[in-house]
Amino acid sequence: MRTIYWLGIIIFRSATTALFGYRVIGKEKLVQKGGVVVAANHESFLDPPLLGIAYDSEINYLARKTLFKGFFKWLYTQWNAVPIDQERPDMSSLKQIIKILRDEARVVIFPEGARTIDGKLQPAQAGTGLIVAKSKAVVQPIRIFGARDCLPRGSGRIRLARITLVVGDPIQFTQEELSAKGRNGYQKIADRIMAEIALLELPS
C-alpha cells in the first residue's frame, strides 16, 4: 500500500468515525481477493472514500477527468483514481477499468451514475452492466446511509449525521448472464445490481 494512499485512509477513517460515527455492517461479507466491482448507491461526494475505508487494502476509484490538474493530478493518481470523461465517455477509460478488474483488483462504481438529489435510489445505467460483462468480476453490493445528510448534492457545507455502510452478499453472475450483448443485456445486469443494493436496509 502506498504511503499517500495509506495516510489518506487513516486520516479519513479517523475523522469519519469521530464526526459521523462511521460503521460498516456486514464487513465480513467483503470480498478481499480477486477482481471486484464495488457497487453502491451514490449519495454524496463523501461516498468514494467512505467505501475505501471499509477495506483493509487498496481499491480503485473513478473520478472526473477535469479534476486531474496540477497537484491534484498527482494526488488523485496516488489515491488510485481513474480519470473519466463524463461528458464523452471513451473506450480507453473503459478498457482501463476492465484491465484493473481482470488484474484482480477492486473498483468502486456507482450504477446510478450521479449523486441523488432527493435521497431516493435512481435507475442503474447500462454502463455498469457492460463493465461487469466484459470483466466477469464479482459484484459487491453496498448501500450507504447518512452521507447525503452530511453533505447533500449542491451543498458545500458538511453537517453532522451518522453514516453507516451495509454490505450485501457478493453477486456472482452466471456465464449465461455475462454473455449478454447490447444495451438491453447490459441493462439487465445493471438493474439486478441496483435491485440488490435496494434490498439492503439498516438493522432495526
PDB file of N, CA, C and O in Angstrom, residues 39-43 47 110-125 142-145 148 191-201:
ATOM      1  N   ALA A  39     -20.086  -1.977  -5.922  1.00  0.00           N
ATOM      2  CA  ALA A  39     -21.219  -1.210  -6.441  1.00  0.00           C
ATOM      3  C   ALA A  39     -22.061  -0.660  -5.293  1.00  0.00           C
ATOM      4  O   ALA A  39     -22.518  -1.406  -4.439  1.00  0.00           O
ATOM      5  N   ALA A  40     -22.255   0.654  -5.289  1.00  0.00           N
ATOM      6  CA  ALA A  40     -23.002   1.293  -4.204  1.00  0.00           C
ATOM      7  C   ALA A  40     -23.903   2.397  -4.735  1.00  0.00           C
ATOM      8  O   ALA A  40     -23.709   2.901  -5.846  1.00  0.00           O
ATOM      9  N   ASN A  41     -24.883   2.769  -3.924  1.00  0.00           N
ATOM     10  CA  ASN A  41     -25.697   3.942  -4.242  1.00  0.00           C
ATOM     11  C   ASN A  41     -24.840   5.188  -4.075  1.00  0.00           C
ATOM     12  O   ASN A  41     -23.809   5.171  -3.396  1.00  0.00           O
ATOM     13  N   HIS A  42     -25.263   6.276  -4.711  1.00  0.00           N
ATOM     14  CA  HIS A  42     -24.434   7.494  -4.711  1.00  0.00           C
ATOM     15  C   HIS A  42     -25.189   8.631  -4.031  1.00  0.00           C
ATOM     16  O   HIS A  42     -26.105   9.212  -4.590  1.00  0.00           O
ATOM     17  N   GLU A  43     -24.775   8.957  -2.805  1.00  0.00           N
ATOM     18  CA  GLU A  43     -25.451   9.974  -2.012  1.00  0.00           C
ATOM     19  C   GLU A  43     -24.692  11.291  -1.927  1.00  0.00           C
ATOM     20  O   GLU A  43     -25.301  12.346  -1.765  1.00  0.00           O
ATOM     21  N   ASP A  47     -18.857   9.646  -0.734  1.00  0.00           N
ATOM     22  CA  ASP A  47     -19.047   8.210  -0.965  1.00  0.00           C
ATOM     23  C   ASP A  47     -17.781   7.434  -1.320  1.00  0.00           C
ATOM     24  O   ASP A  47     -17.533   6.371  -0.740  1.00  0.00           O
ATOM     25  N   PHE A 110     -20.535   3.489  -9.185  1.00  0.00           N
ATOM     26  CA  PHE A 110     -21.877   3.875  -8.767  1.00  0.00           C
ATOM     27  C   PHE A 110     -22.824   3.646  -9.947  1.00  0.00           C
ATOM     28  O   PHE A 110     -22.829   4.443 -10.900  1.00  0.00           O
ATOM     29  N   PRO A 111     -23.628   2.579  -9.913  1.00  0.00           N
ATOM     30  CA  PRO A 111     -24.503   2.247 -11.036  1.00  0.00           C
ATOM     31  C   PRO A 111     -25.450   3.371 -11.443  1.00  0.00           C
ATOM     32  O   PRO A 111     -25.821   3.473 -12.617  1.00  0.00           O
ATOM     33  N   GLU A 112     -25.824   4.230 -10.489  1.00  0.00           N
ATOM     34  CA  GLU A 112     -26.750   5.328 -10.804  1.00  0.00           C
ATOM     35  C   GLU A 112     -26.097   6.391 -11.676  1.00  0.00           C
ATOM     36  O   GLU A 112     -26.777   7.149 -12.353  1.00  0.00           O
ATOM     37  N   GLY A 113     -24.780   6.471 -11.628  1.00  0.00           N
ATOM     38  CA  GLY A 113     -24.059   7.399 -12.478  1.00  0.00           C
ATOM     39  C   GLY A 113     -23.904   8.805 -11.931  1.00  0.00           C
ATOM     40  O   GLY A 113     -23.012   9.535 -12.335  1.00  0.00           O
ATOM     41  N   ALA A 114     -24.762   9.218 -11.018  1.00  0.00           N
ATOM     42  CA  ALA A 114     -24.694  10.564 -10.448  1.00  0.00           C
ATOM     43  C   ALA A 114     -25.278  10.543  -9.047  1.00  0.00           C
ATOM     44  O   ALA A 114     -26.045   9.639  -8.683  1.00  0.00           O
ATOM     45  N   ARG A 115     -24.936  11.558  -8.259  1.00  0.00           N
ATOM     46  CA  ARG A 115     -25.455  11.645  -6.889  1.00  0.00           C
ATOM     47  C   ARG A 115     -26.959  11.912  -6.884  1.00  0.00           C
ATOM     48  O   ARG A 115     -27.472  12.641  -7.721  1.00  0.00           O
ATOM     49  N   THR A 116     -27.633  11.302  -5.936  1.00  0.00           N
ATOM     50  CA  THR A 116     -29.075  11.510  -5.804  1.00  0.00           C
ATOM     51  C   THR A 116     -29.373  12.945  -5.367  1.00  0.00           C
ATOM     52  O   THR A 116     -28.614  13.544  -4.615  1.00  0.00           O
ATOM     53  N   ILE A 117     -30.489  13.463  -5.837  1.00  0.00           N
ATOM     54  CA  ILE A 117     -30.909  14.809  -5.457  1.00  0.00           C
ATOM     55  C   ILE A 117     -31.843  14.761  -4.249  1.00  0.00           C
ATOM     56  O   ILE A 117     -31.725  15.545  -3.312  1.00  0.00           O
ATOM     57  N   ASP A 118     -32.762  13.786  -4.267  1.00  0.00           N
ATOM     58  CA  ASP A 118     -33.793  13.716  -3.218  1.00  0.00           C
ATOM     59  C   ASP A 118     -33.571  12.601  -2.203  1.00  0.00           C
ATOM     60  O   ASP A 118     -34.390  12.391  -1.311  1.00  0.00           O
ATOM     61  N   GLY A 119     -32.474  11.875  -2.316  1.00  0.00           N
ATOM     62  CA  GLY A 119     -32.192  10.795  -1.377  1.00  0.00           C
ATOM     63  C   GLY A 119     -32.711   9.438  -1.819  1.00  0.00           C
ATOM     64  O   GLY A 119     -32.365   8.415  -1.226  1.00  0.00           O
ATOM     65  N   LYS A 120     -33.520   9.420  -2.874  1.00  0.00           N
ATOM     66  CA  LYS A 120     -34.069   8.153  -3.369  1.00  0.00           C
ATOM     67  C   LYS A 120     -33.078   7.483  -4.308  1.00  0.00           C
ATOM     68  O   LYS A 120     -32.271   8.149  -4.963  1.00  0.00           O
ATOM     69  N   LEU A 121     -33.159   6.153  -4.385  1.00  0.00           N
ATOM     70  CA  LEU A 121     -32.316   5.418  -5.314  1.00  0.00           C
ATOM     71  C   LEU A 121     -32.760   5.720  -6.740  1.00  0.00           C
ATOM     72  O   LEU A 121     -33.950   5.838  -7.027  1.00  0.00           O
ATOM     73  N   GLN A 122     -31.784   5.825  -7.637  1.00  0.00           N
ATOM     74  CA  GLN A 122     -32.061   6.129  -9.033  1.00  0.00           C
ATOM     75  C   GLN A 122     -31.858   4.883  -9.895  1.00  0.00           C
ATOM     76  O   GLN A 122     -31.212   3.925  -9.463  1.00  0.00           O
ATOM     77  N   PRO A 123     -32.379   4.881 -11.122  1.00  0.00           N
ATOM     78  CA  PRO A 123     -32.173   3.731 -12.019  1.00  0.00           C
ATOM     79  C   PRO A 123     -30.697   3.540 -12.334  1.00  0.00           C
ATOM     80  O   PRO A 123     -29.925   4.508 -12.374  1.00  0.00           O
ATOM     81  N   ALA A 124     -30.324   2.301 -12.560  1.00  0.00           N
ATOM     82  CA  ALA A 124     -28.937   1.996 -12.906  1.00  0.00           C
ATOM     83  C   ALA A 124     -28.678   2.312 -14.370  1.00  0.00           C
ATOM     84  O   ALA A 124     -29.580   2.255 -15.209  1.00  0.00           O
ATOM     85  N   GLN A 125     -27.423   2.647 -14.664  1.00  0.00           N
ATOM     86  CA  GLN A 125     -27.002   2.901 -16.035  1.00  0.00           C
ATOM     87  C   GLN A 125     -26.418   1.623 -16.633  1.00  0.00           C
ATOM     88  O   GLN A 125     -25.748   0.848 -15.955  1.00  0.00           O
ATOM     89  N   ILE A 142     -23.173  -2.617  -1.899  1.00  0.00           N
ATOM     90  CA  ILE A 142     -23.082  -1.901  -0.627  1.00  0.00           C
ATOM     91  C   ILE A 142     -24.060  -0.737  -0.674  1.00  0.00           C
ATOM     92  O   ILE A 142     -24.157  -0.037  -1.688  1.00  0.00           O
ATOM     93  N   ARG A 143     -24.780  -0.535   0.417  1.00  0.00           N
ATOM     94  CA  ARG A 143     -25.675   0.625   0.474  1.00  0.00           C
ATOM     95  C   ARG A 143     -25.178   1.605   1.529  1.00  0.00           C
ATOM     96  O   ARG A 143     -24.845   1.221   2.653  1.00  0.00           O
ATOM     97  N   ILE A 144     -25.097   2.856   1.132  1.00  0.00           N
ATOM     98  CA  ILE A 144     -24.628   3.924   2.010  1.00  0.00           C
ATOM     99  C   ILE A 144     -25.820   4.658   2.610  1.00  0.00           C
ATOM    100  O   ILE A 144     -26.732   5.070   1.888  1.00  0.00           O
ATOM    101  N   PHE A 145     -25.807   4.813   3.914  1.00  0.00           N
ATOM    102  CA  PHE A 145     -26.860   5.555   4.617  1.00  0.00           C
ATOM    103  C   PHE A 145     -26.226   6.736   5.362  1.00  0.00           C
ATOM    104  O   PHE A 145     -25.224   6.572   6.045  1.00  0.00           O
ATOM    105  N   ARG A 148     -25.723  11.598   2.528  1.00  0.00           N
ATOM    106  CA  ARG A 148     -26.440  12.751   1.982  1.00  0.00           C
ATOM    107  C   ARG A 148     -26.807  13.733   3.085  1.00  0.00           C
ATOM    108  O   ARG A 148     -26.829  14.954   2.869  1.00  0.00           O
ATOM    109  N   ASP A 191     -29.484  -3.532 -13.683  1.00  0.00           N
ATOM    110  CA  ASP A 191     -30.727  -3.479 -12.913  1.00  0.00           C
ATOM    111  C   ASP A 191     -30.709  -4.467 -11.749  1.00  0.00           C
ATOM    112  O   ASP A 191     -31.207  -4.160 -10.654  1.00  0.00           O
ATOM    113  N   ARG A 192     -30.135  -5.643 -11.980  1.00  0.00           N
ATOM    114  CA  ARG A 192     -30.060  -6.620 -10.892  1.00  0.00           C
ATOM    115  C   ARG A 192     -29.153  -6.101  -9.769  1.00  0.00           C
ATOM    116  O   ARG A 192     -29.464  -6.260  -8.583  1.00  0.00           O
ATOM    117  N   ILE A 193     -28.048  -5.485 -10.148  1.00  0.00           N
ATOM    118  CA  ILE A 193     -27.138  -4.930  -9.139  1.00  0.00           C
ATOM    119  C   ILE A 193     -27.859  -3.876  -8.307  1.00  0.00           C
ATOM    120  O   ILE A 193     -27.786  -3.869  -7.075  1.00  0.00           O
ATOM    121  N   MET A 194     -28.580  -2.980  -8.971  1.00  0.00           N
ATOM    122  CA  MET A 194     -29.285  -1.913  -8.264  1.00  0.00           C
ATOM    123  C   MET A 194     -30.384  -2.483  -7.378  1.00  0.00           C
ATOM    124  O   MET A 194     -30.643  -1.979  -6.275  1.00  0.00           O
ATOM    125  N   ALA A 195     -31.020  -3.565  -7.831  1.00  0.00           N
ATOM    126  CA  ALA A 195     -32.068  -4.211  -7.030  1.00  0.00           C
ATOM    127  C   ALA A 195     -31.491  -4.813  -5.752  1.00  0.00           C
ATOM    128  O   ALA A 195     -32.104  -4.752  -4.683  1.00  0.00           O
ATOM    129  N   GLU A 196     -30.274  -5.382  -5.842  1.00  0.00           N
ATOM    130  CA  GLU A 196     -29.617  -5.958  -4.674  1.00  0.00           C
ATOM    131  C   GLU A 196     -29.232  -4.857  -3.678  1.00  0.00           C
ATOM    132  O   GLU A 196     -29.335  -5.040  -2.471  1.00  0.00           O
ATOM    133  N   ILE A 197     -28.793  -3.716  -4.205  1.00  0.00           N
ATOM    134  CA  ILE A 197     -28.471  -2.588  -3.334  1.00  0.00           C
ATOM    135  C   ILE A 197     -29.726  -2.098  -2.600  1.00  0.00           C
ATOM    136  O   ILE A 197     -29.700  -1.798  -1.411  1.00  0.00           O
ATOM    137  N   ALA A 198     -30.843  -2.048  -3.332  1.00  0.00           N
ATOM    138  CA  ALA A 198     -32.106  -1.561  -2.766  1.00  0.00           C
ATOM    139  C   ALA A 198     -32.601  -2.457  -1.642  1.00  0.00           C
ATOM    140  O   ALA A 198     -33.317  -1.986  -0.738  1.00  0.00           O
ATOM    141  N   LEU A 199     -32.232  -3.730  -1.663  1.00  0.00           N
ATOM    142  CA  LEU A 199     -32.695  -4.675  -0.640  1.00  0.00           C
ATOM    143  C   LEU A 199     -31.973  -4.464   0.704  1.00  0.00           C
ATOM    144  O   LEU A 199     -32.456  -4.942   1.734  1.00  0.00           O
ATOM    145  N   LEU A 200     -30.840  -3.813   0.670  1.00  0.00           N
ATOM    146  CA  LEU A 200     -30.059  -3.636   1.895  1.00  0.00           C
ATOM    147  C   LEU A 200     -30.684  -2.571   2.780  1.00  0.00           C
ATOM    148  O   LEU A 200     -31.002  -1.472   2.325  1.00  0.00           O
ATOM    149  N   GLU A 201     -30.868  -2.897   4.043  1.00  0.00           N
ATOM    150  CA  GLU A 201     -31.526  -1.992   4.993  1.00  0.00           C
ATOM    151  C   GLU A 201     -30.700  -1.860   6.256  1.00  0.00           C
ATOM    152  O   GLU A 201     -29.917  -2.725   6.613  1.00  0.00           O
TER     153      GLU A 201
END
